[in-house]
Each structure stands twice: as C-alpha cells, then as structure tokens.
Amino acid sequence: MPFAKEIKKRRTFAIISHPDAGKTTLTEKFLLFGGAIQTAGAVKSNKIKKTATSDFMEIEKQRGISVATSVMNFEYKDLNINLLDTPGHKDFAEDTYRTLTAVDSVILVVDCVKGVEEQTEKLMGVCRMRNTPVIIFVNKLDREGKNPFDLLDELEEKLNIKVRPLSWPISMGSTFKGVYNLYNKSLYLFSPNKKASDEDALPISGTEDPMLDEKVGKYAVQLREDVHLIDGVYDAFDRDQYLAGNVAPVFFGSAINNFGVRELLDTFTEIAPPPGDRPATTRIVHPSEKNFTGFVFKIHANLDPKHRDRIAFLRICSGKFERGKFFHHVRLDKDVRFNSPAQFMAQSKSIIDEAYPGDVIGLYDTGNFKIGDTLTEGEDLAFKGIPRFSPEIFKELVNTDPMKTKQLDKGIMQLTDEGVAQLFLQNGGNRKIIGTVGELQFEVIQYRLLHEYSASCKFVPLSVYKACWLTCKDQEKLNDFMRFKSSQIATDKDGNVVYFADSQWMLDQMIKNNPEIEFHFLSDNVT
Ligand code: G4P
C-alpha cells in the first residue's frame, strides 16, 4: 500500500475518564466491534481493582498484565485504529498525561450520574494544552442521572470547552427509551435486556415523523422540545472546530448495554483526525516525510528482578520504522537498532517488521531510553510537548544502607528515567527529593530499589506544596532569588532550576514580588 495511504488510514487515540465512569467497558465494546476480542471480559484484567489500592504489588502485577493492553490495535471500516490504554488508578495519572502526548484525539467518558469529576477536569486540562480533539461520551443512561442540558452546561463550564450534542437521550434511568441521533436523524431504541445491533437504527425523517410517537409514546413531546432548544442554543456541528480542539461533540449511551457505542465508533471513524504534524525543537515534522522520526512516551519495567529489561513505547511521527534498521538515538548521539519491535494486542504481542506514523511500538530496552527520547534517521531534533508535570507529593529519599550508595544512585536514576517519579537534587546532588502525583509511587520505588538494585531507603515527608521551574532572562536576578530562597531551590535531573513553594499563598507572593522571573508548572516550557 502506498505510504500516504498507510498514514491516512491510521487513527491513534485514547479513552480517558475518571475511574469508574466506564472507560474499560467502552474499550471492550470497541474491541468487540473491531473483532480484536471475541468475548466480553477480556480487557477487564487490565483494570486496577479498587480492592487493591493498598497492595501495590498486586497493582504492579496488574500493571504487568496491562503492558499487553498498552496499545490495542484493531481494524474497523478499513481504518487501522490504535487505542492507547491509560491506567485508571489516579496515582498513575502522570502515565496517563504522558500517553496523551502520543495520541491524535481522545474520547472522554463521563458518568451521567456523577457528571464532571476531579480526574475528568485534570485530563481535559492536558488535552487542552495541545488542543487535542475530544469527543465526549456521556455514559450510564440506564441510570437516573443529571438533566442532559445541565450536564452540557457543566461540561462547558468545568472543562472549558464548547460542546455540541450529536445524539440526544430520550428519558433516562428506568424509563430510558433510547437516543435520537441529531447527526444522521435516526432513532435508536433501547431495551434493557437486549444487546443493541445495527438493525436497531430506525431512519426517521426528523422529529416530526409520526413513527417517533409510535415508538417512544409520550416521550416524543419532550424530545421535540429538546431538539428545538438544541438547534436554537448550539451552533451546527463544525468538524474544523472539533479538529482545532474548540468544540467537543457529545454522545449519550450506555456502554455496558452496548448502547450508543456503535454510533460513537462510527462517528469517531468519520471525524477523528489521522496522524498530524508534530512540533519539534528545530521544526515541524510532517507524517508524510520519508525519513523516520518517533519519540518515547512511556517506559514499562519488567518486575522480574532477574531481567532488568524494560519496554519503551515509541510513537512514530514520520517515515517508516523497519525492524533491524539502524536509527539515531538523538540524546545519546548513537545509532541503535531493534531486532524484535513488538506490537501489542489484548493479551498477546507480536513482532512487527514495519510500522507507520500513528503506530505505537514497544522496544526492548536495557536502560538506554528515558521519557521524551527521540529516534531519527540522523537528524538532530527532539519532539516538544512531552512535559513533566509539577508533582504533588514530596519526600526526601534517605539512604539506609551506606554500603549500597552506588546502587541506590543508579536505581533512582533509572526509575526516574522511566517516569515513575521525578527527582530533584539539592546540595550538589547529596540531598535527593522525590516528587510524585500519588502515594503509591513511594512504595513502588522502595520495593523496586530493594529488589532490583539491592538498595534500601526510607522517605521523609516534606511540607512542599508545589514545585515549579524557574527561568529568567536576567541571570543575575535569578541568582539573587536562588540565594534568597536557597533552602527551597533545587535542580531537576536536567539541571533546570526548581523552586519548592510551601503554600499557594507563598507562591502567589513570589510570583507577584518577582515579576522578572517566570514560574512554570510544566517542564516543557523551560527548555
Ligand atoms: P473505568 O474503566 O472507567 O474505571 O470503569 P469500568 O468500565 O470498569 O466501569 C465501572 C463500573 O461501571 C463497572 O461496574 C461497570 O460495569 C459499570 N458500567 C459501565 N458502563 C455502564 C453503563 O452503561 N451502565 C451502568 N449502569 N453501569 C455501567 P462494577 O460493578 O464496578 O464492575 P464490574 O463488576 O461490572 O466489572
């Protein structure tokens, strides 16, 4: 197949949600439609179960399983779809944020009973940073949820995006009748004990069609009013606005009942973007360029202490990846090749010979990669937009076995290269501060240092509210600030200056009193 066609048929996206909104269920339905799995329940093992929150080994075991489902590839309507999985557990949110840098669009699942939740807002914030096109799926319509108009208002307000309903629910909960597709004017009827199928779409000429009264009875009146209101309030759907990340089309349904899912998938394949341009340090990279480029956005370690190998997940941005061919590792300035690049699917993995822009492949790694690394065919460039986020919990790493200092140093370097947590250094590197988004990571680090590097440590909590990166055009001013606040200054692993604020109030004061200094909450803006 010609190269341009290969690119055009790729769709690379992620399904994201606050835990429990229905991400896993929806993922599973998509895979069933794509023929990638045959039975329901196949991706359930990927979910980190709620009961396991205090048992991180169990979680790691489950994460181990989830490597296999990190990227799910399936074909649907002649398209080659890469669905990138994101961990549901909030302590692994940074993994999710990074995965979002590797997709071209997103489906956001919202629970109609709970509306916009904490994690929904955070995830959407990450999408907004890159203007990633977003489709919203309002799930669990078989339950008594919030009024759909109120939900749309909540979505717009809390997620800071305009919305445009493309389907509309006819009642909900125990009287849920189905959805009316505003996009192609068809009616989908819901019956709780029957799985939805293609034949369930009833083409009607519009809301005035008498068939509507026949099928949904008294609920037709409400639907007509609602549709009238929608047409008056919301602009017609504009795909360009969606692609620019300005408008999110909204669908309603019930993932567990497979209801509204096919419509969602069909519309997704119609409107979601193929791989697009990617900004790099020196220029914009176009997917159709002949030369290969790609970047690492996720590293997954093998927990088996006997095999310290890791899998680096690489998103291809341009050109063709070929097995066994030498590529240039830009940061290390050396050429590397991969004899067994893998593609993952549900529970299995296969070795691939070639891959195209939009594809994500797993590369076996013995410690050469860190998050954000770029591979090219020799060109010296690095992809932008793979930031580190300001962590939320901070602890000092204390070595409890001085005989194993070297092992500890090596271990913490490697673990933080993987993106497990962030490392900040003070006193010329003698004081090590670990920043994470979740408590669980500290347990993971302690366990892995001991089992993989034979190093023991403990963590001392610090009362740091936030870490932010500092830059200033006037180096003298920055030096003055660093002297003035020396106990709250550190460097990250790349030598960038970081300030630890102990409260929001203090941070606000510092920003106000030091107008020449820029405070960044993403590392990406620093370099
Ligand atoms: P997540 O990946 O976003 O965390 O959510 P997941 O799909 O696991 O769904 C969370 C719970 O919500 C599951 O129930 C799931 O069955 C249920 N669910 C998903 N879609 C719908 C829907 O359309 N309607 C209703 N009523 N429930 C839905 P659970 O009891 O936590 O898990 P399980 O025992 O069913 O696996």
Coordinates of C-alpha atoms and ligand atoms in Angstrom, one line a residue, residues 17-26 44 47 50 139-143 253-257, ligand 1:
S17 CA -12.2 9.1 32.3
H18 CA -12.4 9.5 36.0
P19 CA -12.2 6.0 37.5
D20 CA -15.4 4.0 37.2
A21 CA -17.1 6.2 34.6
G22 CA -16.9 3.3 32.1
K23 CA -13.6 3.5 30.2
T24 CA -12.8 -0.2 30.4
T25 CA -16.3 -1.2 29.4
L26 CA -16.3 1.1 26.4
K44 CA -11.1 -6.4 32.5
K47 CA -8.2 -2.7 35.3
K50 CA -10.4 -1.0 43.8
N139 CA -22.4 7.0 29.9
K140 CA -24.8 5.1 32.1
L141 CA -28.0 6.5 30.7
D142 CA -29.7 3.4 32.1
R143 CA -29.4 5.1 35.4
G253 CA -25.4 6.0 25.7
S254 CA -24.8 3.0 28.0
A255 CA -21.5 1.2 27.4
I256 CA -22.4 -1.8 29.5
N257 CA -25.6 -2.3 27.4
Ligands
G4P1 P1 -13.4 2.6 34.4 O1 -12.6 1.7 33.5 O2 -13.7 3.9 33.9 O3 -12.9 2.6 35.8 O4 -14.9 1.9 34.5 P2 -15.5 0.5 34.1 O5 -15.6 0.3 32.7 O6 -14.7 -0.6 34.8 O7 -16.9 0.6 34.8 C1 -17.1 0.9 36.1 C2 -18.4 0.3 36.6 O8 -19.5 0.9 35.9 C3 -18.4 -1.2 36.3 O9 -19.2 -1.8 37.4 C4 -19.2 -1.3 35.0 O10 -19.9 -2.5 34.8 C5 -20.2 -0.1 35.2 N1 -20.8 0.4 34.0 C6 -20.1 0.7 32.8 N2 -21.0 1.1 31.9 C7 -22.2 1.2 32.4 C8 -23.5 1.6 32.0 O11 -23.7 2.0 30.9 N3 -24.5 1.5 32.9 C9 -24.3 1.1 34.2 N4 -25.4 1.0 35.0 N5 -23.1 0.7 34.6 C10 -22.0 0.7 33.8 P3 -18.5 -2.5 38.6 O12 -19.6 -3.1 39.4 O13 -17.6 -1.6 39.2 O14 -17.6 -3.6 37.9 P4 -18.0 -5.0 37.2 O15 -18.2 -5.8 38.4 O16 -19.2 -4.8 36.4 O17 -16.8 -5.3 36.5

